[in-house]
Amino acid sequence: MKLTVWTYEGPPHVGAMRVATAMKGLHYVLHAPQGDTYADLLFTMIERRNHRPPVSYTTFQARDLGADTATLFKKSCQDAVDRFQPEAIIVGASCTAELIQDDPAGLSETMGLSIPVIPLELPSYSRKENFGADETFYQIVKALAKPQDRTGRVTCNILGPTALGFRARDDVEELTGLLSDLGVQVNVVAPLGATPSDIARLPAAHFNVLLSPETGEAAARWLEKTYAQPFTKIVPIGVGATRDFIAEVGDIIGKPVLIDESRLRMPWWSRSVDSTYLTGKRVFIFGDGTHVAAHARIARDEMGFEVVGIGCYNREMARPVRALAKAYGLEALITDDYLEVEAAIEALSPEMILGTQMERHIGKRLGIPCAVISAPVHVQDFPARYSPQVGFEGANVIFDTLIHPLVMGLEEHLLTMFRDDFEFHDDAGASHHGGKAKAKVEAVAEEAPAPQEDNIIWLSDAEKELKKIPFFVRGKARRNTENYAAEKGLSQISLDTLYEAKAHYAR
Amino acid sequence: MNDLTPSNGGCRSAPVLKERGQREVFCGLTGIIWLHRKMQDAFFLVVGSRTCAHLLQSAAGVMIFAEPRFGTAILEETDLAGMKDAHVELDREVARLLARRPDIRQLFLVGSCPSEVIKIDLSRAAERLSQIHAPHVRVLNYSGSGIETTFTEGEDACLACMVPVLKTTEARELLVVGALPDVVEDQMLALLSDMGVGPVRLLPARRIDDTTAVGPNTVFALVQPFLGETHSALERRGARHLAAPFPFGDEGTTAWLRAIATEFGVSDETFEAVTAAPRARARKAIAQAAEVLRGKSVFFFPDSQLEIPLARFLTRECGMTAIEVGSPYIHDALHGPDLDLLPAGPQISEGQDVDKQLDRARAARPDLTICGLGLANPLEAEGLSTKWAIELVFTPVHFYEQAGDLAGLFSRPLRRKAVLHLEAAE
């Protein structure tokens, strides 16, 4: 047993739902107790879908336990087929049904349904959501793909985008445009938007673009082995990665490709003098393996940040993320325990976090700016506006996303610097919130210096000076100074100690 | 209360459509989300799967980031294979938890579908852990599993598990049962106190040290309609239930207070003096919101068991017509007084076969559909206006001062539909 409050990933059957909901003409019959329908609202609320996910739940209850649940399962299958008339169904069990050992595969086979029935084995107690999506998509492809001739023109499939995928909708659009510029037509995008008959057409493409390794790699590998379709290894997130991806596609299709970069604004924005202050900003990067890898490169090579921590929550990507971290001279943090992530962030005290919804909240608590780069995400990261991550427009979007929290940070810093100004004192509140400002009350008496845990005392001059340091590095400055004082055996921190420590730790 | 009975007869003897099939409802674990806010020294430890943790995270939304007093001990393969003793594992996790959170005085081990199916004996675990961590922490157990409980029934199961360990009293006291938002609870206590009814005990109390006790002279009133098990458990302790409509709207609140006033011999004069002003306020506030609702039809999907009393409020006080009132479970002793007042006409349904019920809703095209978040956007996309039901459990809606807000929750979606003009001007 393991005590958990936050989970980065849901159970594997939620991954299967992400594939089923992404597709059309496919129905998922899920052997599950009353209550598991909660997952529907991830799709109808977070992703704001205008239809129910194509999932039928058997909704067994305590009184059904025993032989009855098998009958219930068969009835649900039949009802789903009759009502929704899908081209194919996938069947499986949620974590509770896994325990009662009805066999969805065997049960559905005996029913003699006229459409393909694809059984799923998703081990709920050892694997998670991304595995569920990857495995489900693989099983669907394996069951439905048909041998056929290649298309006359050069075409490819885009593999991996699912429902509830971080920016999947716009990534597909951006990637389709990019490929079209390269003279490559898209044969099938799957699972997002594909029908079972589209899946059957996958082998007609010349190669596959693996957009999301987390949810499409098993299928890509199987198609490579079975139908000799190579798949791309570079996910085109970031300027460099996009250019490498273009070269990779050129190699696959066997001709050099040139592309119009006139829409790409990110490199100039990053070179312009306004961006100089980004240099060497210490960032911590956490999320799913794919997005972390992409953002590490962006952060170091395209934004000029210093990457101080790298990690991912999905064990499936542990190996590449470890290798990547090593290349950055770091030790990767592979964990799905947010407390470990929080501890790592606290210890490193970065100036910025690139992470998930969880890291956004950790950042909020620690007062560190954060940008969201990976699932799990909340409703605000399924935006109405066009906001891809991949390709050239994706690079533009990412530049804006990464600097916004920092610009805000700079604004706040300026306000703090002028905190002794009559207009910008602590109680004035943020100017854009309005109506909150209170008149400044002059401090009545000088506070006594606060004793520190390790009995190092901050003299009031030093304490005052500390407050002038930007809030997002103040904690680090405090700790560094205290460590320095402890090393030197000082019991008091004066203004001089503060600046000696600053010089000592200067990079 | 005979004077309130509708002229066409109520719904108490109306035939109930009982359905079985796919249910689009939450399980009882969801109750933790509001219960832990109410019981300030309690921690709710679910013993379940990643699905349970994911459900709580999805249902709690941003609350999950506020160091909430709940969590899930996720079962792993080794727990299932019997390779590790589940009880040893549980003891270790509980010890770690209590060491980290010394402010916790009551710990609830909450059963889930997986823990019920593999039959981990959580009641025995609760007894054992109570002994280990006594006297500082009391450990109790209930099931919030989907196979046994629907949404708000989780609160019922929780309160019912507390009843046997409540102190015994011989005093004639009023016990008010059901978790209410603090602001509403305070209003209720003030009204009762002004009528001279007291002392009033609460279940659940805000903290364990409070003096909730029960005995043969206890009378109890329910403020929530989903407390069937707690009702039985209290009766087993000799307490007597005051049947009453639930305190939604002006009528409901007045009838609820009236039942208590009658029991405690409060004079009509006093009753009038205490309730006249807030009643007038409530009526005025309802009238404003109800303008939009008058003459409109409403369809309830089953969710929380609040459907019947809310249908009563919307039909009688806001002028709506009910087409179907679905409830996950109907308990005659609890829902009866509200069914008496609900004008005959609507289909009353218990349980659910969601696809069939959706067919009925589509055919009826109600002006307003009350349903869960899994159905709300899909139905909106089909052109039906919806009010998502979960908000009714989290928002203060009971008693006089909230009556206008309650009507407002239903009128807002209709007002929004009227104000949005997204089509081209031509």
PDB file of N, CA and C in Angstrom, chain A residues 1-7 9-11 13 33-35 37-38 40-42 44-45 49-52 56-57 59-64 83 95-96 99-100 125-126 128 339 358 361, chain B residues 20 22-26 45 49-51 54-55 57 64-65 70-75 77 79-80 86 89 92-93 113-114 146-147 149-150 354-355 358-359 373-374 377-378 381:
ATOM      1  N   MET A   1       0.831  -1.204   0.000  1.00  0.00           N
ATOM      2  CA  MET A   1       0.000   0.000   0.000  1.00  0.00           C
ATOM      3  C   MET A   1       0.856   1.241   0.000  1.00  0.00           C
ATOM      4  N   LYS A   2       0.331   2.265  -0.634  1.00  0.00           N
ATOM      5  CA  LYS A   2       1.081   3.514  -0.687  1.00  0.00           C
ATOM      6  C   LYS A   2       0.102   4.667  -0.551  1.00  0.00           C
ATOM      7  N   LEU A   3       0.375   5.538   0.398  1.00  0.00           N
ATOM      8  CA  LEU A   3      -0.540   6.649   0.654  1.00  0.00           C
ATOM      9  C   LEU A   3      -0.351   7.744  -0.397  1.00  0.00           C
ATOM     10  N   THR A   4      -1.460   8.145  -0.992  1.00  0.00           N
ATOM     11  CA  THR A   4      -1.400   9.100  -2.091  1.00  0.00           C
ATOM     12  C   THR A   4      -2.495  10.139  -1.973  1.00  0.00           C
ATOM     13  N   VAL A   5      -2.181  11.367  -2.295  1.00  0.00           N
ATOM     14  CA  VAL A   5      -3.237  12.366  -2.460  1.00  0.00           C
ATOM     15  C   VAL A   5      -3.332  12.763  -3.936  1.00  0.00           C
ATOM     16  N   TRP A   6      -2.198  13.163  -4.506  1.00  0.00           N
ATOM     17  CA  TRP A   6      -2.209  13.514  -5.925  1.00  0.00           C
ATOM     18  C   TRP A   6      -1.743  12.317  -6.734  1.00  0.00           C
ATOM     19  N   THR A   7      -2.336  12.124  -7.880  1.00  0.00           N
ATOM     20  CA  THR A   7      -1.820  11.120  -8.802  1.00  0.00           C
ATOM     21  C   THR A   7      -1.568  11.806 -10.140  1.00  0.00           C
ATOM     22  N   GLU A   9      -1.064  10.153 -12.877  1.00  0.00           N
ATOM     23  CA  GLU A   9      -1.794   9.395 -13.894  1.00  0.00           C
ATOM     24  C   GLU A   9      -2.970   8.682 -13.264  1.00  0.00           C
ATOM     25  N   GLY A  10      -4.028   8.510 -14.058  1.00  0.00           N
ATOM     26  CA  GLY A  10      -5.163   7.706 -13.649  1.00  0.00           C
ATOM     27  C   GLY A  10      -4.848   6.236 -13.851  1.00  0.00           C
ATOM     28  N   PRO A  11      -5.849   5.380 -13.597  1.00  0.00           N
ATOM     29  CA  PRO A  11      -5.659   3.949 -13.828  1.00  0.00           C
ATOM     30  C   PRO A  11      -5.649   3.654 -15.324  1.00  0.00           C
ATOM     31  N   HIS A  13      -7.485   1.888 -17.308  1.00  0.00           N
ATOM     32  CA  HIS A  13      -8.710   1.911 -18.118  1.00  0.00           C
ATOM     33  C   HIS A  13      -9.078   3.344 -18.520  1.00  0.00           C
ATOM     34  N   PRO A  33     -17.747  -1.152 -11.569  1.00  0.00           N
ATOM     35  CA  PRO A  33     -18.828  -0.905 -10.612  1.00  0.00           C
ATOM     36  C   PRO A  33     -19.441   0.474 -10.804  1.00  0.00           C
ATOM     37  N   GLN A  34     -20.586   0.666 -10.168  1.00  0.00           N
ATOM     38  CA  GLN A  34     -21.198   1.986 -10.099  1.00  0.00           C
ATOM     39  C   GLN A  34     -20.154   2.978  -9.602  1.00  0.00           C
ATOM     40  N   GLY A  35     -20.080   4.138 -10.220  1.00  0.00           N
ATOM     41  CA  GLY A  35     -19.157   5.155  -9.740  1.00  0.00           C
ATOM     42  C   GLY A  35     -17.997   5.397 -10.681  1.00  0.00           C
ATOM     43  N   THR A  37     -18.040   5.801 -13.633  1.00  0.00           N
ATOM     44  CA  THR A  37     -18.425   6.773 -14.656  1.00  0.00           C
ATOM     45  C   THR A  37     -17.889   8.169 -14.354  1.00  0.00           C
ATOM     46  N   TYR A  38     -17.293   8.347 -13.167  1.00  0.00           N
ATOM     47  CA  TYR A  38     -16.714   9.657 -12.845  1.00  0.00           C
ATOM     48  C   TYR A  38     -15.775  10.120 -13.955  1.00  0.00           C
ATOM     49  N   ASP A  40     -16.025   9.984 -17.025  1.00  0.00           N
ATOM     50  CA  ASP A  40     -16.688  10.685 -18.139  1.00  0.00           C
ATOM     51  C   ASP A  40     -16.464  12.187 -18.041  1.00  0.00           C
ATOM     52  N   LEU A  41     -16.480  12.698 -16.813  1.00  0.00           N
ATOM     53  CA  LEU A  41     -16.460  14.154 -16.691  1.00  0.00           C
ATOM     54  C   LEU A  41     -15.086  14.745 -16.987  1.00  0.00           C
ATOM     55  N   LEU A  42     -14.047  13.897 -17.016  1.00  0.00           N
ATOM     56  CA  LEU A  42     -12.751  14.410 -17.472  1.00  0.00           C
ATOM     57  C   LEU A  42     -12.885  14.875 -18.917  1.00  0.00           C
ATOM     58  N   THR A  44     -15.966  15.442 -20.603  1.00  0.00           N
ATOM     59  CA  THR A  44     -17.025  16.429 -20.852  1.00  0.00           C
ATOM     60  C   THR A  44     -16.706  17.771 -20.198  1.00  0.00           C
ATOM     61  N   MET A  45     -15.903  17.776 -19.136  1.00  0.00           N
ATOM     62  CA  MET A  45     -15.614  19.034 -18.453  1.00  0.00           C
ATOM     63  C   MET A  45     -14.229  19.578 -18.808  1.00  0.00           C
ATOM     64  N   ARG A  49     -15.860  18.253 -24.095  1.00  0.00           N
ATOM     65  CA  ARG A  49     -16.473  17.551 -25.222  1.00  0.00           C
ATOM     66  C   ARG A  49     -17.987  17.713 -25.197  1.00  0.00           C
ATOM     67  N   ASN A  50     -18.574  17.729 -26.398  1.00  0.00           N
ATOM     68  CA  ASN A  50     -20.017  17.960 -26.492  1.00  0.00           C
ATOM     69  C   ASN A  50     -20.808  16.662 -26.635  1.00  0.00           C
ATOM     70  N   HIS A  51     -20.148  15.543 -26.336  1.00  0.00           N
ATOM     71  CA  HIS A  51     -20.844  14.253 -26.393  1.00  0.00           C
ATOM     72  C   HIS A  51     -20.333  13.395 -25.249  1.00  0.00           C
ATOM     73  N   ARG A  52     -21.106  12.361 -24.902  1.00  0.00           N
ATOM     74  CA  ARG A  52     -20.621  11.453 -23.855  1.00  0.00           C
ATOM     75  C   ARG A  52     -19.510  10.595 -24.425  1.00  0.00           C
ATOM     76  N   SER A  56     -19.646   2.188 -22.332  1.00  0.00           N
ATOM     77  CA  SER A  56     -20.752   1.620 -21.544  1.00  0.00           C
ATOM     78  C   SER A  56     -20.162   0.913 -20.343  1.00  0.00           C
ATOM     79  N   TYR A  57     -20.724   1.205 -19.197  1.00  0.00           N
ATOM     80  CA  TYR A  57     -20.250   0.591 -17.959  1.00  0.00           C
ATOM     81  C   TYR A  57     -21.265  -0.468 -17.535  1.00  0.00           C
ATOM     82  N   THR A  59     -21.789  -1.325 -14.515  1.00  0.00           N
ATOM     83  CA  THR A  59     -22.362  -0.826 -13.264  1.00  0.00           C
ATOM     84  C   THR A  59     -22.824  -1.945 -12.345  1.00  0.00           C
ATOM     85  N   PHE A  60     -21.929  -2.880 -12.061  1.00  0.00           N
ATOM     86  CA  PHE A  60     -22.370  -3.913 -11.123  1.00  0.00           C
ATOM     87  C   PHE A  60     -22.366  -3.391  -9.700  1.00  0.00           C
ATOM     88  N   GLN A  61     -23.255  -3.968  -8.891  1.00  0.00           N
ATOM     89  CA  GLN A  61     -23.387  -3.552  -7.496  1.00  0.00           C
ATOM     90  C   GLN A  61     -23.124  -4.750  -6.594  1.00  0.00           C
ATOM     91  N   ALA A  62     -23.089  -4.505  -5.293  1.00  0.00           N
ATOM     92  CA  ALA A  62     -22.731  -5.562  -4.350  1.00  0.00           C
ATOM     93  C   ALA A  62     -23.612  -6.792  -4.545  1.00  0.00           C
ATOM     94  N   ARG A  63     -24.925  -6.545  -4.748  1.00  0.00           N
ATOM     95  CA  ARG A  63     -25.850  -7.684  -4.837  1.00  0.00           C
ATOM     96  C   ARG A  63     -25.630  -8.513  -6.112  1.00  0.00           C
ATOM     97  N   ASP A  64     -24.901  -7.953  -7.090  1.00  0.00           N
ATOM     98  CA  ASP A  64     -24.664  -8.699  -8.330  1.00  0.00           C
ATOM     99  C   ASP A  64     -23.464  -9.627  -8.228  1.00  0.00           C
ATOM    100  N   ARG A  83     -27.477  -0.333 -29.594  1.00  0.00           N
ATOM    101  CA  ARG A  83     -27.824   1.078 -29.516  1.00  0.00           C
ATOM    102  C   ARG A  83     -26.889   1.963 -30.341  1.00  0.00           C
ATOM    103  N   CYS A  95     -10.390  -1.732 -12.329  1.00  0.00           N
ATOM    104  CA  CYS A  95      -9.615  -2.373 -11.260  1.00  0.00           C
ATOM    105  C   CYS A  95     -10.439  -3.344 -10.426  1.00  0.00           C
ATOM    106  N   THR A  96     -11.713  -3.000 -10.145  1.00  0.00           N
ATOM    107  CA  THR A  96     -12.531  -3.885  -9.313  1.00  0.00           C
ATOM    108  C   THR A  96     -12.916  -5.139 -10.080  1.00  0.00           C
ATOM    109  N   LEU A  99     -10.571  -7.923 -10.193  1.00  0.00           N
ATOM    110  CA  LEU A  99     -10.525  -8.777  -9.007  1.00  0.00           C
ATOM    111  C   LEU A  99     -11.579  -9.874  -9.034  1.00  0.00           C
ATOM    112  N   ILE A 100     -12.738  -9.610  -9.668  1.00  0.00           N
ATOM    113  CA  ILE A 100     -13.788 -10.630  -9.618  1.00  0.00           C
ATOM    114  C   ILE A 100     -13.637 -11.660 -10.730  1.00  0.00           C
ATOM    115  N   TYR A 125      -3.226  -2.780 -11.160  1.00  0.00           N
ATOM    116  CA  TYR A 125      -2.512  -2.627  -9.899  1.00  0.00           C
ATOM    117  C   TYR A 125      -1.010  -2.491 -10.116  1.00  0.00           C
ATOM    118  N   SER A 126      -0.588  -2.530 -11.384  1.00  0.00           N
ATOM    119  CA  SER A 126       0.838  -2.336 -11.616  1.00  0.00           C
ATOM    120  C   SER A 126       1.118  -1.288 -12.701  1.00  0.00           C
ATOM    121  N   LYS A 128      -0.393   2.139 -15.358  1.00  0.00           N
ATOM    122  CA  LYS A 128      -1.188   3.368 -15.224  1.00  0.00           C
ATOM    123  C   LYS A 128      -1.769   3.847 -16.550  1.00  0.00           C
ATOM    124  N   LEU A 339       5.439  14.563  -3.369  1.00  0.00           N
ATOM    125  CA  LEU A 339       6.209  15.062  -2.217  1.00  0.00           C
ATOM    126  C   LEU A 339       7.700  15.031  -2.511  1.00  0.00           C
ATOM    127  N   MET A 358       0.435  19.925 -11.015  1.00  0.00           N
ATOM    128  CA  MET A 358       0.924  19.739  -9.650  1.00  0.00           C
ATOM    129  C   MET A 358       2.063  20.705  -9.354  1.00  0.00           C
ATOM    130  N   HIS A 361       1.113  24.186  -8.635  1.00  0.00           N
ATOM    131  CA  HIS A 361       0.697  24.454  -7.257  1.00  0.00           C
ATOM    132  C   HIS A 361       1.878  24.437  -6.288  1.00  0.00           C
TER     133      HIS A 361
ATOM    134  N   ARG B  20     -33.046  -0.647 -13.628  1.00  0.00           N
ATOM    135  CA  ARG B  20     -31.678  -1.113 -13.404  1.00  0.00           C
ATOM    136  C   ARG B  20     -30.949  -1.066 -14.725  1.00  0.00           C
ATOM    137  N   GLN B  22     -27.138   0.791 -16.687  1.00  0.00           N
ATOM    138  CA  GLN B  22     -25.964   1.625 -16.455  1.00  0.00           C
ATOM    139  C   GLN B  22     -26.353   2.854 -15.655  1.00  0.00           C
ATOM    140  N   ARG B  23     -25.554   3.127 -14.621  1.00  0.00           N
ATOM    141  CA  ARG B  23     -25.818   4.297 -13.791  1.00  0.00           C
ATOM    142  C   ARG B  23     -24.715   5.315 -13.993  1.00  0.00           C
ATOM    143  N   GLU B  24     -25.118   6.532 -14.193  1.00  0.00           N
ATOM    144  CA  GLU B  24     -24.155   7.621 -14.368  1.00  0.00           C
ATOM    145  C   GLU B  24     -24.151   8.416 -13.059  1.00  0.00           C
ATOM    146  N   VAL B  25     -23.520   7.856 -12.055  1.00  0.00           N
ATOM    147  CA  VAL B  25     -23.514   8.482 -10.721  1.00  0.00           C
ATOM    148  C   VAL B  25     -22.129   8.340 -10.098  1.00  0.00           C
ATOM    149  N   PHE B  26     -21.876   9.136  -9.086  1.00  0.00           N
ATOM    150  CA  PHE B  26     -20.651   8.997  -8.304  1.00  0.00           C
ATOM    151  C   PHE B  26     -20.816   7.875  -7.286  1.00  0.00           C
ATOM    152  N   LEU B  45      -9.150   8.110   5.198  1.00  0.00           N
ATOM    153  CA  LEU B  45      -8.164   7.305   4.472  1.00  0.00           C
ATOM    154  C   LEU B  45      -8.897   6.221   3.686  1.00  0.00           C
ATOM    155  N   SER B  49      -7.941   1.630  -4.866  1.00  0.00           N
ATOM    156  CA  SER B  49      -7.044   1.527  -6.014  1.00  0.00           C
ATOM    157  C   SER B  49      -6.685   2.924  -6.512  1.00  0.00           C
ATOM    158  N   ARG B  50      -5.869   2.947  -7.554  1.00  0.00           N
ATOM    159  CA  ARG B  50      -5.532   4.218  -8.194  1.00  0.00           C
ATOM    160  C   ARG B  50      -6.786   4.907  -8.723  1.00  0.00           C
ATOM    161  N   THR B  51      -7.773   4.083  -9.120  1.00  0.00           N
ATOM    162  CA  THR B  51      -9.029   4.663  -9.611  1.00  0.00           C
ATOM    163  C   THR B  51      -9.674   5.520  -8.525  1.00  0.00           C
ATOM    164  N   HIS B  54      -7.842   8.703  -8.125  1.00  0.00           N
ATOM    165  CA  HIS B  54      -8.092   9.532  -9.305  1.00  0.00           C
ATOM    166  C   HIS B  54      -9.481  10.158  -9.238  1.00  0.00           C
ATOM    167  N   LEU B  55     -10.454   9.379  -8.751  1.00  0.00           N
ATOM    168  CA  LEU B  55     -11.809   9.910  -8.575  1.00  0.00           C
ATOM    169  C   LEU B  55     -11.801  11.077  -7.600  1.00  0.00           C
ATOM    170  N   GLN B  57      -9.377  12.978  -6.718  1.00  0.00           N
ATOM    171  CA  GLN B  57      -8.662  14.097  -7.318  1.00  0.00           C
ATOM    172  C   GLN B  57      -9.551  14.828  -8.325  1.00  0.00           C
ATOM    173  N   ILE B  64      -7.683  19.653  -3.972  1.00  0.00           N
ATOM    174  CA  ILE B  64      -6.653  18.642  -3.792  1.00  0.00           C
ATOM    175  C   ILE B  64      -5.315  19.283  -3.451  1.00  0.00           C
ATOM    176  N   PHE B  65      -5.137  20.549  -3.789  1.00  0.00           N
ATOM    177  CA  PHE B  65      -3.841  21.187  -3.581  1.00  0.00           C
ATOM    178  C   PHE B  65      -3.741  21.908  -2.244  1.00  0.00           C
ATOM    179  N   PHE B  70      -7.634  14.128   3.457  1.00  0.00           N
ATOM    180  CA  PHE B  70      -8.019  12.815   2.944  1.00  0.00           C
ATOM    181  C   PHE B  70      -6.920  12.298   2.028  1.00  0.00           C
ATOM    182  N   GLY B  71      -6.917  10.995   1.834  1.00  0.00           N
ATOM    183  CA  GLY B  71      -5.920  10.395   0.962  1.00  0.00           C
ATOM    184  C   GLY B  71      -6.326   8.967   0.664  1.00  0.00           C
ATOM    185  N   THR B  72      -5.565   8.324  -0.217  1.00  0.00           N
ATOM    186  CA  THR B  72      -5.869   6.947  -0.589  1.00  0.00           C
ATOM    187  C   THR B  72      -4.649   6.081  -0.337  1.00  0.00           C
ATOM    188  N   ALA B  73      -4.853   4.985   0.389  1.00  0.00           N
ATOM    189  CA  ALA B  73      -3.808   3.966   0.473  1.00  0.00           C
ATOM    190  C   ALA B  73      -4.035   3.054  -0.722  1.00  0.00           C
ATOM    191  N   ILE B  74      -3.200   3.218  -1.739  1.00  0.00           N
ATOM    192  CA  ILE B  74      -3.426   2.490  -2.996  1.00  0.00           C
ATOM    193  C   ILE B  74      -2.924   1.055  -2.881  1.00  0.00           C
ATOM    194  N   LEU B  75      -3.835   0.125  -3.182  1.00  0.00           N
ATOM    195  CA  LEU B  75      -3.469  -1.293  -3.146  1.00  0.00           C
ATOM    196  C   LEU B  75      -2.517  -1.580  -4.294  1.00  0.00           C
ATOM    197  N   GLU B  77       0.061  -4.681  -6.297  1.00  0.00           N
ATOM    198  CA  GLU B  77      -0.046  -6.109  -6.643  1.00  0.00           C
ATOM    199  C   GLU B  77       0.300  -7.015  -5.478  1.00  0.00           C
ATOM    200  N   ASP B  79      -0.179  -6.542  -2.407  1.00  0.00           N
ATOM    201  CA  ASP B  79      -1.271  -6.614  -1.433  1.00  0.00           C
ATOM    202  C   ASP B  79      -2.310  -7.643  -1.881  1.00  0.00           C
ATOM    203  N   LEU B  80      -2.507  -7.713  -3.199  1.00  0.00           N
ATOM    204  CA  LEU B  80      -3.531  -8.615  -3.723  1.00  0.00           C
ATOM    205  C   LEU B  80      -3.060 -10.055  -3.697  1.00  0.00           C
ATOM    206  N   ALA B  86      -1.934  -7.342   4.324  1.00  0.00           N
ATOM    207  CA  ALA B  86      -2.594  -6.060   4.112  1.00  0.00           C
ATOM    208  C   ALA B  86      -2.702  -5.271   5.419  1.00  0.00           C
ATOM    209  N   GLU B  89       0.616  -3.695   6.357  1.00  0.00           N
ATOM    210  CA  GLU B  89       0.813  -2.554   5.460  1.00  0.00           C
ATOM    211  C   GLU B  89      -0.015  -1.351   5.912  1.00  0.00           C
ATOM    212  N   ARG B  92       1.211   0.331   9.046  1.00  0.00           N
ATOM    213  CA  ARG B  92       2.394   1.150   8.802  1.00  0.00           C
ATOM    214  C   ARG B  92       2.000   2.494   8.174  1.00  0.00           C
ATOM    215  N   GLU B  93       1.121   2.434   7.175  1.00  0.00           N
ATOM    216  CA  GLU B  93       0.707   3.671   6.512  1.00  0.00           C
ATOM    217  C   GLU B  93      -0.025   4.595   7.484  1.00  0.00           C
ATOM    218  N   CYS B 113     -14.578  -0.249  -3.570  1.00  0.00           N
ATOM    219  CA  CYS B 113     -14.926  -1.498  -4.281  1.00  0.00           C
ATOM    220  C   CYS B 113     -13.798  -2.522  -4.183  1.00  0.00           C
ATOM    221  N   PRO B 114     -12.555  -2.164  -4.531  1.00  0.00           N
ATOM    222  CA  PRO B 114     -11.508  -3.197  -4.444  1.00  0.00           C
ATOM    223  C   PRO B 114     -11.350  -3.763  -3.035  1.00  0.00           C
ATOM    224  N   GLY B 146     -18.571   2.021  -4.613  1.00  0.00           N
ATOM    225  CA  GLY B 146     -19.616   2.161  -5.619  1.00  0.00           C
ATOM    226  C   GLY B 146     -20.564   0.982  -5.627  1.00  0.00           C
ATOM    227  N   ILE B 147     -20.073  -0.196  -5.257  1.00  0.00           N
ATOM    228  CA  ILE B 147     -20.974  -1.350  -5.289  1.00  0.00           C
ATOM    229  C   ILE B 147     -22.014  -1.255  -4.175  1.00  0.00           C
ATOM    230  N   THR B 149     -22.658   2.108  -2.324  1.00  0.00           N
ATOM    231  CA  THR B 149     -23.176   3.448  -2.024  1.00  0.00           C
ATOM    232  C   THR B 149     -23.150   4.353  -3.255  1.00  0.00           C
ATOM    233  N   THR B 150     -24.133   5.236  -3.328  1.00  0.00           N
ATOM    234  CA  THR B 150     -24.241   6.202  -4.415  1.00  0.00           C
ATOM    235  C   THR B 150     -24.029   7.604  -3.863  1.00  0.00           C
ATOM    236  N   VAL B 354     -29.273   4.625 -17.815  1.00  0.00           N
ATOM    237  CA  VAL B 354     -29.040   6.000 -18.260  1.00  0.00           C
ATOM    238  C   VAL B 354     -29.437   6.238 -19.712  1.00  0.00           C
ATOM    239  N   ASP B 355     -29.217   5.259 -20.577  1.00  0.00           N
ATOM    240  CA  ASP B 355     -29.555   5.491 -21.983  1.00  0.00           C
ATOM    241  C   ASP B 355     -31.061   5.613 -22.180  1.00  0.00           C
ATOM    242  N   LEU B 358     -32.106   8.958 -20.838  1.00  0.00           N
ATOM    243  CA  LEU B 358     -31.754  10.025 -21.788  1.00  0.00           C
ATOM    244  C   LEU B 358     -32.775  10.085 -22.928  1.00  0.00           C
ATOM    245  N   ASP B 359     -33.217   8.911 -23.385  1.00  0.00           N
ATOM    246  CA  ASP B 359     -34.245   8.888 -24.432  1.00  0.00           C
ATOM    247  C   ASP B 359     -35.501   9.619 -23.953  1.00  0.00           C
ATOM    248  N   LEU B 373     -22.167  16.060 -14.205  1.00  0.00           N
ATOM    249  CA  LEU B 373     -21.260  16.714 -15.139  1.00  0.00           C
ATOM    250  C   LEU B 373     -20.912  15.856 -16.353  1.00  0.00           C
ATOM    251  N   GLY B 374     -21.100  14.542 -16.224  1.00  0.00           N
ATOM    252  CA  GLY B 374     -20.842  13.676 -17.378  1.00  0.00           C
ATOM    253  C   GLY B 374     -21.908  13.846 -18.449  1.00  0.00           C
ATOM    254  N   ASN B 377     -22.718  18.844 -20.393  1.00  0.00           N
ATOM    255  CA  ASN B 377     -22.287  19.427 -21.664  1.00  0.00           C
ATOM    256  C   ASN B 377     -22.866  18.685 -22.871  1.00  0.00           C
ATOM    257  N   PRO B 378     -22.874  17.346 -22.866  1.00  0.00           N
ATOM    258  CA  PRO B 378     -23.502  16.649 -23.997  1.00  0.00           C
ATOM    259  C   PRO B 378     -24.972  17.060 -24.196  1.00  0.00           C
ATOM    260  N   ALA B 381     -25.162  20.505 -25.659  1.00  0.00           N
ATOM    261  CA  ALA B 381     -24.857  20.462 -27.091  1.00  0.00           C
ATOM    262  C   ALA B 381     -26.071  20.020 -27.901  1.00  0.00           C
TER     263      ALA B 381
END
